[in-house]
Amino acid sequence: MLYIVPVDAVVFMQEMETLRPTLVFTLLFVVTFVASEEPSQSVIDFMNVLNGEFTNIKQVDDEEAQNSPIRHPFSSLTFKPWTVAAFNQTPIMFVEQTFNDFVARREVVVVMETDDGNIRLIPYNFTNNLISGPGAFDLESLNNLSPKDFTYLEDCTIRFSRLGRQLYVGIWPDCKVYVNEKHPGYVLTLTCNTINADVVQKESLEHVPEPYFHIVQGEKFPLPSYLSDFDKNKLCS
């Protein structure tokens, strides 16, 4: 998450995880039903762009080589289209975010097109989502979970607007963190090969570094057949 969080927020997020059994009754809502329908081409295009493993390793190496006073931690973002039985054939992505090999975020997001043509993402936490290390989560185990194992924050909405064929800009709030009773937001600029992230309202957070610049590593992940069979544009392939 994609969430891009400052390093000092990671400690706070760890503390939040320990409070989850208490918070789940006040902040989280259990999934009861997610309808499946034929995905729009706009949804498919977005899932081709925000797809793959992205890291800021070049940014980290450049800062070290230049002896820069700004030093970003190593950050990895993974977005993988997947199929989960509890969601039928609703378009979803598995999302994992790490900082220096610490798993800061692991969830699934539902992808949908809004009436005004934008993209809306709904993030869902799931049971035992942080029990394994970076890149070690067994995605097949998601199919062993029932709808009651997935929960979401009602006040958390992620939206993206399309500015070009392979260009999106959006705000992704950090739904687990509150600053002045609000979720801090992160402006993301997406292309097939890059994710640039900057923090909104920096005055509300301390020690926020400069923007993160992520570059895709390796190949994109394939779309599930119920999406790829409808894909007319084949973006980023």
PDB file of C-alpha atoms in Angstrom:
ATOM      1  CA  MET A   1       0.000   0.000   0.000  1.00  0.00           C
ATOM      2  CA  LEU A   2      -0.228   0.638  -1.907  1.00  0.00           C
ATOM      3  CA  TYR A   3       0.442   2.316   0.899  1.00  0.00           C
ATOM      4  CA  ILE A   4       3.556   4.389   1.287  1.00  0.00           C
ATOM      5  CA  VAL A   5       4.285   5.156   4.915  1.00  0.00           C
ATOM      6  CA  PRO A   6       7.082   7.077   6.621  1.00  0.00           C
ATOM      7  CA  VAL A   7       9.533   4.943   8.578  1.00  0.00           C
ATOM      8  CA  ASP A   8       8.437   6.205  11.975  1.00  0.00           C
ATOM      9  CA  ALA A   9       4.853   5.281  11.131  1.00  0.00           C
ATOM     10  CA  VAL A  10       5.866   1.632  10.782  1.00  0.00           C
ATOM     11  CA  VAL A  11       6.381   1.354  14.545  1.00  0.00           C
ATOM     12  CA  PHE A  12       2.971   2.881  15.105  1.00  0.00           C
ATOM     13  CA  MET A  13       1.454   0.403  12.650  1.00  0.00           C
ATOM     14  CA  GLN A  14       3.004  -2.475  14.593  1.00  0.00           C
ATOM     15  CA  GLU A  15       1.299  -1.156  17.698  1.00  0.00           C
ATOM     16  CA  MET A  16      -1.964  -0.908  15.794  1.00  0.00           C
ATOM     17  CA  GLU A  17      -1.701  -4.582  14.866  1.00  0.00           C
ATOM     18  CA  THR A  18      -1.599  -5.544  18.545  1.00  0.00           C
ATOM     19  CA  LEU A  19      -4.840  -3.630  19.090  1.00  0.00           C
ATOM     20  CA  ARG A  20      -6.683  -5.261  16.202  1.00  0.00           C
ATOM     21  CA  PRO A  21      -8.800  -7.657  18.353  1.00  0.00           C
ATOM     22  CA  THR A  22     -10.225  -4.615  20.155  1.00  0.00           C
ATOM     23  CA  LEU A  23     -10.581  -2.373  17.118  1.00  0.00           C
ATOM     24  CA  VAL A  24     -12.290  -4.936  14.950  1.00  0.00           C
ATOM     25  CA  PHE A  25     -15.599  -4.423  16.737  1.00  0.00           C
ATOM     26  CA  THR A  26     -15.546  -0.648  16.454  1.00  0.00           C
ATOM     27  CA  LEU A  27     -13.770   0.121  13.190  1.00  0.00           C
ATOM     28  CA  LEU A  28     -14.058  -2.898  10.924  1.00  0.00           C
ATOM     29  CA  PHE A  29     -17.054  -4.301   9.123  1.00  0.00           C
ATOM     30  CA  VAL A  30     -17.355  -7.955   8.148  1.00  0.00           C
ATOM     31  CA  VAL A  31     -17.823  -8.804   4.497  1.00  0.00           C
ATOM     32  CA  THR A  32     -21.199 -10.374   3.912  1.00  0.00           C
ATOM     33  CA  PHE A  33     -21.424 -10.376   0.121  1.00  0.00           C
ATOM     34  CA  VAL A  34     -19.482  -9.076  -2.847  1.00  0.00           C
ATOM     35  CA  ALA A  35     -21.346  -9.282  -6.122  1.00  0.00           C
ATOM     36  CA  SER A  36     -19.519 -10.497  -9.217  1.00  0.00           C
ATOM     37  CA  GLU A  37     -20.154  -9.050 -12.662  1.00  0.00           C
ATOM     38  CA  GLU A  38     -18.417  -8.798 -15.995  1.00  0.00           C
ATOM     39  CA  PRO A  39     -15.428  -6.479 -15.468  1.00  0.00           C
ATOM     40  CA  SER A  40     -15.159  -3.268 -17.444  1.00  0.00           C
ATOM     41  CA  GLN A  41     -12.229  -2.626 -19.755  1.00  0.00           C
ATOM     42  CA  SER A  42     -11.304   0.312 -17.507  1.00  0.00           C
ATOM     43  CA  VAL A  43     -10.869  -2.060 -14.562  1.00  0.00           C
ATOM     44  CA  ILE A  44      -8.800  -4.459 -16.661  1.00  0.00           C
ATOM     45  CA  ASP A  45      -6.575  -1.633 -17.935  1.00  0.00           C
ATOM     46  CA  PHE A  46      -5.948  -0.411 -14.388  1.00  0.00           C
ATOM     47  CA  MET A  47      -5.072  -3.913 -13.188  1.00  0.00           C
ATOM     48  CA  ASN A  48      -2.530  -4.210 -16.005  1.00  0.00           C
ATOM     49  CA  VAL A  49      -0.855  -0.936 -15.001  1.00  0.00           C
ATOM     50  CA  LEU A  50      -0.857  -1.369 -11.202  1.00  0.00           C
ATOM     51  CA  ASN A  51       0.611  -4.834 -11.513  1.00  0.00           C
ATOM     52  CA  GLY A  52       3.930  -6.387 -10.525  1.00  0.00           C
ATOM     53  CA  GLU A  53       6.634  -5.978  -7.911  1.00  0.00           C
ATOM     54  CA  PHE A  54       7.993  -2.438  -7.586  1.00  0.00           C
ATOM     55  CA  THR A  55      10.983  -1.355  -5.488  1.00  0.00           C
ATOM     56  CA  ASN A  56      12.901   1.855  -4.828  1.00  0.00           C
ATOM     57  CA  ILE A  57      16.296   0.088  -4.917  1.00  0.00           C
ATOM     58  CA  LYS A  58      17.650   2.552  -7.510  1.00  0.00           C
ATOM     59  CA  GLN A  59      16.639   5.482  -5.311  1.00  0.00           C
ATOM     60  CA  VAL A  60      18.312   3.881  -2.277  1.00  0.00           C
ATOM     61  CA  ASP A  61      21.519   3.132  -4.222  1.00  0.00           C
ATOM     62  CA  ASP A  62      21.653   6.618  -5.757  1.00  0.00           C
ATOM     63  CA  GLU A  63      21.255   8.294  -2.360  1.00  0.00           C
ATOM     64  CA  GLU A  64      24.078   6.200  -0.937  1.00  0.00           C
ATOM     65  CA  ALA A  65      26.369   6.801  -3.926  1.00  0.00           C
ATOM     66  CA  GLN A  66      25.757  10.552  -3.756  1.00  0.00           C
ATOM     67  CA  ASN A  67      26.108  10.645   0.041  1.00  0.00           C
ATOM     68  CA  SER A  68      22.710  12.312   0.118  1.00  0.00           C
ATOM     69  CA  PRO A  69      21.409  13.710   3.425  1.00  0.00           C
ATOM     70  CA  ILE A  70      18.066  12.106   2.489  1.00  0.00           C
ATOM     71  CA  ARG A  71      18.079   8.326   2.891  1.00  0.00           C
ATOM     72  CA  HIS A  72      14.955   6.360   2.060  1.00  0.00           C
ATOM     73  CA  PRO A  73      14.514   2.860   3.487  1.00  0.00           C
ATOM     74  CA  PHE A  74      14.265   0.020   1.006  1.00  0.00           C
ATOM     75  CA  SER A  75      10.618  -0.220  -0.015  1.00  0.00           C
ATOM     76  CA  SER A  76       8.875  -2.973  -1.943  1.00  0.00           C
ATOM     77  CA  LEU A  77       5.325  -2.920  -3.309  1.00  0.00           C
ATOM     78  CA  THR A  78       3.613  -5.966  -4.800  1.00  0.00           C
ATOM     79  CA  PHE A  79       0.296  -5.877  -6.662  1.00  0.00           C
ATOM     80  CA  LYS A  80      -0.878  -9.242  -7.954  1.00  0.00           C
ATOM     81  CA  PRO A  81      -4.244  -9.945  -9.606  1.00  0.00           C
ATOM     82  CA  TRP A  82      -5.805 -12.972  -7.982  1.00  0.00           C
ATOM     83  CA  THR A  83      -8.981 -15.004  -7.598  1.00  0.00           C
ATOM     84  CA  VAL A  84     -10.467 -15.592  -4.142  1.00  0.00           C
ATOM     85  CA  ALA A  85     -13.441 -17.892  -3.661  1.00  0.00           C
ATOM     86  CA  ALA A  86     -15.104 -15.611  -1.088  1.00  0.00           C
ATOM     87  CA  PHE A  87     -15.280 -12.830  -3.704  1.00  0.00           C
ATOM     88  CA  ASN A  88     -16.482 -15.012  -6.596  1.00  0.00           C
ATOM     89  CA  GLN A  89     -15.184 -13.411  -9.811  1.00  0.00           C
ATOM     90  CA  THR A  90     -15.028  -9.873  -8.483  1.00  0.00           C
ATOM     91  CA  PRO A  91     -11.745  -8.293  -9.700  1.00  0.00           C
ATOM     92  CA  ILE A  92      -9.281  -8.199  -6.811  1.00  0.00           C
ATOM     93  CA  MET A  93      -5.561  -7.718  -6.237  1.00  0.00           C
ATOM     94  CA  PHE A  94      -3.294  -9.042  -3.518  1.00  0.00           C
ATOM     95  CA  VAL A  95      -1.227  -6.174  -2.061  1.00  0.00           C
ATOM     96  CA  GLU A  96       1.959  -6.424  -0.013  1.00  0.00           C
ATOM     97  CA  GLN A  97       4.170  -3.569   1.173  1.00  0.00           C
ATOM     98  CA  THR A  98       7.487  -3.905   2.976  1.00  0.00           C
ATOM     99  CA  PHE A  99      10.086  -1.572   4.452  1.00  0.00           C
ATOM    100  CA  ASN A 100      13.565  -3.025   5.023  1.00  0.00           C
ATOM    101  CA  ASP A 101      12.055  -6.541   4.946  1.00  0.00           C
ATOM    102  CA  PHE A 102       9.373  -5.674   7.498  1.00  0.00           C
ATOM    103  CA  VAL A 103       5.845  -6.416   6.251  1.00  0.00           C
ATOM    104  CA  ALA A 104       3.958  -3.165   6.750  1.00  0.00           C
ATOM    105  CA  ARG A 105       0.858  -4.064   4.757  1.00  0.00           C
ATOM    106  CA  ARG A 106      -0.764  -7.193   3.363  1.00  0.00           C
ATOM    107  CA  GLU A 107      -4.348  -7.212   2.133  1.00  0.00           C
ATOM    108  CA  VAL A 108      -6.633  -7.706  -0.841  1.00  0.00           C
ATOM    109  CA  VAL A 109      -8.361  -4.865  -2.675  1.00  0.00           C
ATOM    110  CA  VAL A 110     -11.499  -4.999  -4.787  1.00  0.00           C
ATOM    111  CA  VAL A 111     -11.190  -2.998  -8.023  1.00  0.00           C
ATOM    112  CA  MET A 112     -14.245  -1.338  -9.562  1.00  0.00           C
ATOM    113  CA  GLU A 113     -15.186   1.439 -11.956  1.00  0.00           C
ATOM    114  CA  THR A 114     -17.293   4.301 -10.595  1.00  0.00           C
ATOM    115  CA  ASP A 115     -20.216   5.928 -12.381  1.00  0.00           C
ATOM    116  CA  ASP A 116     -17.993   8.871 -13.337  1.00  0.00           C
ATOM    117  CA  GLY A 117     -15.412   6.598 -14.979  1.00  0.00           C
ATOM    118  CA  ASN A 118     -12.812   6.661 -12.208  1.00  0.00           C
ATOM    119  CA  ILE A 119     -11.345   3.655 -10.400  1.00  0.00           C
ATOM    120  CA  ARG A 120     -12.297   2.845  -6.821  1.00  0.00           C
ATOM    121  CA  LEU A 121     -10.428   0.362  -4.638  1.00  0.00           C
ATOM    122  CA  ILE A 122     -11.847  -1.189  -1.467  1.00  0.00           C
ATOM    123  CA  PRO A 123      -9.145  -2.659   0.833  1.00  0.00           C
ATOM    124  CA  TYR A 124      -9.893  -5.752   2.912  1.00  0.00           C
ATOM    125  CA  ASN A 125      -7.885  -7.140   5.802  1.00  0.00           C
ATOM    126  CA  PHE A 126      -8.032 -10.873   6.306  1.00  0.00           C
ATOM    127  CA  THR A 127      -7.404 -13.361   9.101  1.00  0.00           C
ATOM    128  CA  ASN A 128      -3.700 -14.053   9.826  1.00  0.00           C
ATOM    129  CA  ASN A 129      -2.575 -11.628   7.130  1.00  0.00           C
ATOM    130  CA  LEU A 130       0.780 -10.828   8.780  1.00  0.00           C
ATOM    131  CA  ILE A 131       1.919 -14.252   9.983  1.00  0.00           C
ATOM    132  CA  SER A 132       4.627 -14.782   7.328  1.00  0.00           C
ATOM    133  CA  GLY A 133       7.613 -12.781   6.121  1.00  0.00           C
ATOM    134  CA  PRO A 134       8.048 -10.718   2.940  1.00  0.00           C
ATOM    135  CA  GLY A 135       7.094 -12.589  -0.217  1.00  0.00           C
ATOM    136  CA  ALA A 136       6.335 -15.755   1.762  1.00  0.00           C
ATOM    137  CA  PHE A 137       2.549 -15.600   1.963  1.00  0.00           C
ATOM    138  CA  ASP A 138       0.713 -18.540   0.378  1.00  0.00           C
ATOM    139  CA  LEU A 139      -1.902 -16.937  -1.855  1.00  0.00           C
ATOM    140  CA  GLU A 140      -3.724 -20.229  -2.275  1.00  0.00           C
ATOM    141  CA  SER A 141      -4.582 -20.099   1.427  1.00  0.00           C
ATOM    142  CA  LEU A 142      -6.935 -17.185   0.711  1.00  0.00           C
ATOM    143  CA  ASN A 143      -9.342 -19.691  -0.801  1.00  0.00           C
ATOM    144  CA  ASN A 144      -9.625 -21.396   2.587  1.00  0.00           C
ATOM    145  CA  LEU A 145     -11.104 -18.236   4.101  1.00  0.00           C
ATOM    146  CA  SER A 146     -14.807 -17.490   4.343  1.00  0.00           C
ATOM    147  CA  PRO A 147     -16.389 -14.036   3.861  1.00  0.00           C
ATOM    148  CA  LYS A 148     -16.364 -13.471   7.628  1.00  0.00           C
ATOM    149  CA  ASP A 149     -12.543 -13.647   7.559  1.00  0.00           C
ATOM    150  CA  PHE A 150     -12.398 -10.451   5.468  1.00  0.00           C
ATOM    151  CA  THR A 151     -13.008  -7.030   7.012  1.00  0.00           C
ATOM    152  CA  TYR A 152     -12.820  -3.451   5.774  1.00  0.00           C
ATOM    153  CA  LEU A 153     -12.836   0.081   7.112  1.00  0.00           C
ATOM    154  CA  GLU A 154     -16.027   1.850   6.121  1.00  0.00           C
ATOM    155  CA  ASP A 155     -14.415   5.307   6.085  1.00  0.00           C
ATOM    156  CA  CYS A 156     -11.544   4.345   3.780  1.00  0.00           C
ATOM    157  CA  THR A 157     -11.889   5.019   0.044  1.00  0.00           C
ATOM    158  CA  ILE A 158      -9.124   4.785  -2.559  1.00  0.00           C
ATOM    159  CA  ARG A 159      -9.685   6.495  -5.908  1.00  0.00           C
ATOM    160  CA  PHE A 160      -7.689   6.904  -9.116  1.00  0.00           C
ATOM    161  CA  SER A 161      -8.261   9.026 -12.211  1.00  0.00           C
ATOM    162  CA  ARG A 162      -6.916   8.144 -15.630  1.00  0.00           C
ATOM    163  CA  LEU A 163      -4.871  10.916 -17.247  1.00  0.00           C
ATOM    164  CA  GLY A 164      -3.516   8.952 -20.202  1.00  0.00           C
ATOM    165  CA  ARG A 165      -3.559   5.521 -21.794  1.00  0.00           C
ATOM    166  CA  GLN A 166      -1.037   4.202 -19.250  1.00  0.00           C
ATOM    167  CA  LEU A 167      -1.085   7.004 -16.659  1.00  0.00           C
ATOM    168  CA  TYR A 168      -3.124   7.233 -13.440  1.00  0.00           C
ATOM    169  CA  VAL A 169      -3.088   9.595 -10.468  1.00  0.00           C
ATOM    170  CA  GLY A 170      -4.891   8.948  -7.213  1.00  0.00           C
ATOM    171  CA  ILE A 171      -4.950   9.257  -3.442  1.00  0.00           C
ATOM    172  CA  TRP A 172      -4.448   6.136  -1.338  1.00  0.00           C
ATOM    173  CA  PRO A 173      -5.172   6.769   2.360  1.00  0.00           C
ATOM    174  CA  ASP A 174      -3.392   4.730   4.995  1.00  0.00           C
ATOM    175  CA  CYS A 175      -6.516   3.173   6.445  1.00  0.00           C
ATOM    176  CA  LYS A 176      -4.832   1.784   9.571  1.00  0.00           C
ATOM    177  CA  VAL A 177      -3.279   5.058  10.701  1.00  0.00           C
ATOM    178  CA  TYR A 178      -5.013   8.138  12.093  1.00  0.00           C
ATOM    179  CA  VAL A 179      -3.447  11.610  12.275  1.00  0.00           C
ATOM    180  CA  ASN A 180      -5.691  14.255  13.817  1.00  0.00           C
ATOM    181  CA  GLU A 181      -8.598  11.792  13.506  1.00  0.00           C
ATOM    182  CA  LYS A 182      -8.057  11.393   9.754  1.00  0.00           C
ATOM    183  CA  HIS A 183      -6.270   8.896   7.550  1.00  0.00           C
ATOM    184  CA  PRO A 184      -3.091  10.421   6.071  1.00  0.00           C
ATOM    185  CA  GLY A 185      -3.223  10.234   2.300  1.00  0.00           C
ATOM    186  CA  TYR A 186      -0.578   9.488  -0.297  1.00  0.00           C
ATOM    187  CA  VAL A 187      -0.658  10.824  -3.844  1.00  0.00           C
ATOM    188  CA  LEU A 188       0.377   8.103  -6.281  1.00  0.00           C
ATOM    189  CA  THR A 189       1.330   8.542  -9.916  1.00  0.00           C
ATOM    190  CA  LEU A 190       1.230   5.233 -11.784  1.00  0.00           C
ATOM    191  CA  THR A 191       2.623   4.095 -15.116  1.00  0.00           C
ATOM    192  CA  CYS A 192       3.306   0.582 -16.373  1.00  0.00           C
ATOM    193  CA  ASN A 193       6.853   0.699 -15.005  1.00  0.00           C
ATOM    194  CA  THR A 194       6.845   3.229 -12.154  1.00  0.00           C
ATOM    195  CA  ILE A 195       5.042   4.276  -8.983  1.00  0.00           C
ATOM    196  CA  ASN A 196       5.839   7.688  -7.530  1.00  0.00           C
ATOM    197  CA  ALA A 197       4.402   8.437  -4.101  1.00  0.00           C
ATOM    198  CA  ASP A 198       4.210  11.659  -2.123  1.00  0.00           C
ATOM    199  CA  VAL A 199       2.518  12.402   1.198  1.00  0.00           C
ATOM    200  CA  VAL A 200      -0.501  14.696   1.349  1.00  0.00           C
ATOM    201  CA  GLN A 201      -0.632  17.256   4.170  1.00  0.00           C
ATOM    202  CA  LYS A 202       2.958  16.823   5.292  1.00  0.00           C
ATOM    203  CA  GLU A 203       2.465  19.321   8.094  1.00  0.00           C
ATOM    204  CA  SER A 204       0.358  16.686   9.881  1.00  0.00           C
ATOM    205  CA  LEU A 205       3.209  14.150   9.965  1.00  0.00           C
ATOM    206  CA  GLU A 206       6.739  14.384  11.319  1.00  0.00           C
ATOM    207  CA  HIS A 207       9.936  13.197   9.650  1.00  0.00           C
ATOM    208  CA  VAL A 208       8.338  12.513   6.269  1.00  0.00           C
ATOM    209  CA  PRO A 209      11.013  11.938   3.608  1.00  0.00           C
ATOM    210  CA  GLU A 210      10.946  13.115   0.026  1.00  0.00           C
ATOM    211  CA  PRO A 211       8.760  11.177  -2.444  1.00  0.00           C
ATOM    212  CA  TYR A 212       9.414   7.501  -3.056  1.00  0.00           C
ATOM    213  CA  PHE A 213      10.274   6.421  -6.603  1.00  0.00           C
ATOM    214  CA  HIS A 214       9.535   2.766  -7.364  1.00  0.00           C
ATOM    215  CA  ILE A 215      10.453   0.890 -10.548  1.00  0.00           C
ATOM    216  CA  VAL A 216       8.928  -2.420 -11.621  1.00  0.00           C
ATOM    217  CA  GLN A 217      11.160  -5.476 -11.199  1.00  0.00           C
ATOM    218  CA  GLY A 218      10.780  -8.326 -13.673  1.00  0.00           C
ATOM    219  CA  GLU A 219       7.638  -9.278 -15.553  1.00  0.00           C
ATOM    220  CA  LYS A 220       4.045  -8.313 -14.883  1.00  0.00           C
ATOM    221  CA  PHE A 221       1.727 -10.881 -13.307  1.00  0.00           C
ATOM    222  CA  PRO A 222      -0.877 -12.480 -15.596  1.00  0.00           C
ATOM    223  CA  LEU A 223      -4.526 -11.612 -15.152  1.00  0.00           C
ATOM    224  CA  PRO A 224      -6.936 -14.392 -14.149  1.00  0.00           C
ATOM    225  CA  SER A 225      -8.712 -15.862 -17.155  1.00  0.00           C
ATOM    226  CA  TYR A 226     -12.046 -14.261 -16.270  1.00  0.00           C
ATOM    227  CA  LEU A 227     -10.290 -10.904 -16.802  1.00  0.00           C
ATOM    228  CA  SER A 228      -7.795 -11.683 -19.563  1.00  0.00           C
ATOM    229  CA  ASP A 229     -10.523 -13.215 -21.737  1.00  0.00           C
ATOM    230  CA  PHE A 230     -12.170  -9.767 -21.910  1.00  0.00           C
ATOM    231  CA  ASP A 231      -8.938  -7.752 -22.291  1.00  0.00           C
ATOM    232  CA  LYS A 232      -8.987  -5.856 -25.587  1.00  0.00           C
ATOM    233  CA  ASN A 233      -6.149  -3.395 -24.923  1.00  0.00           C
ATOM    234  CA  LYS A 234      -3.387  -5.606 -23.453  1.00  0.00           C
ATOM    235  CA  LEU A 235      -1.709  -2.648 -21.737  1.00  0.00           C
ATOM    236  CA  CYS A 236       1.855  -2.997 -20.428  1.00  0.00           C
ATOM    237  CA  SER A 237       2.370  -6.334 -22.182  1.00  0.00           C
TER     238      SER A 237
END
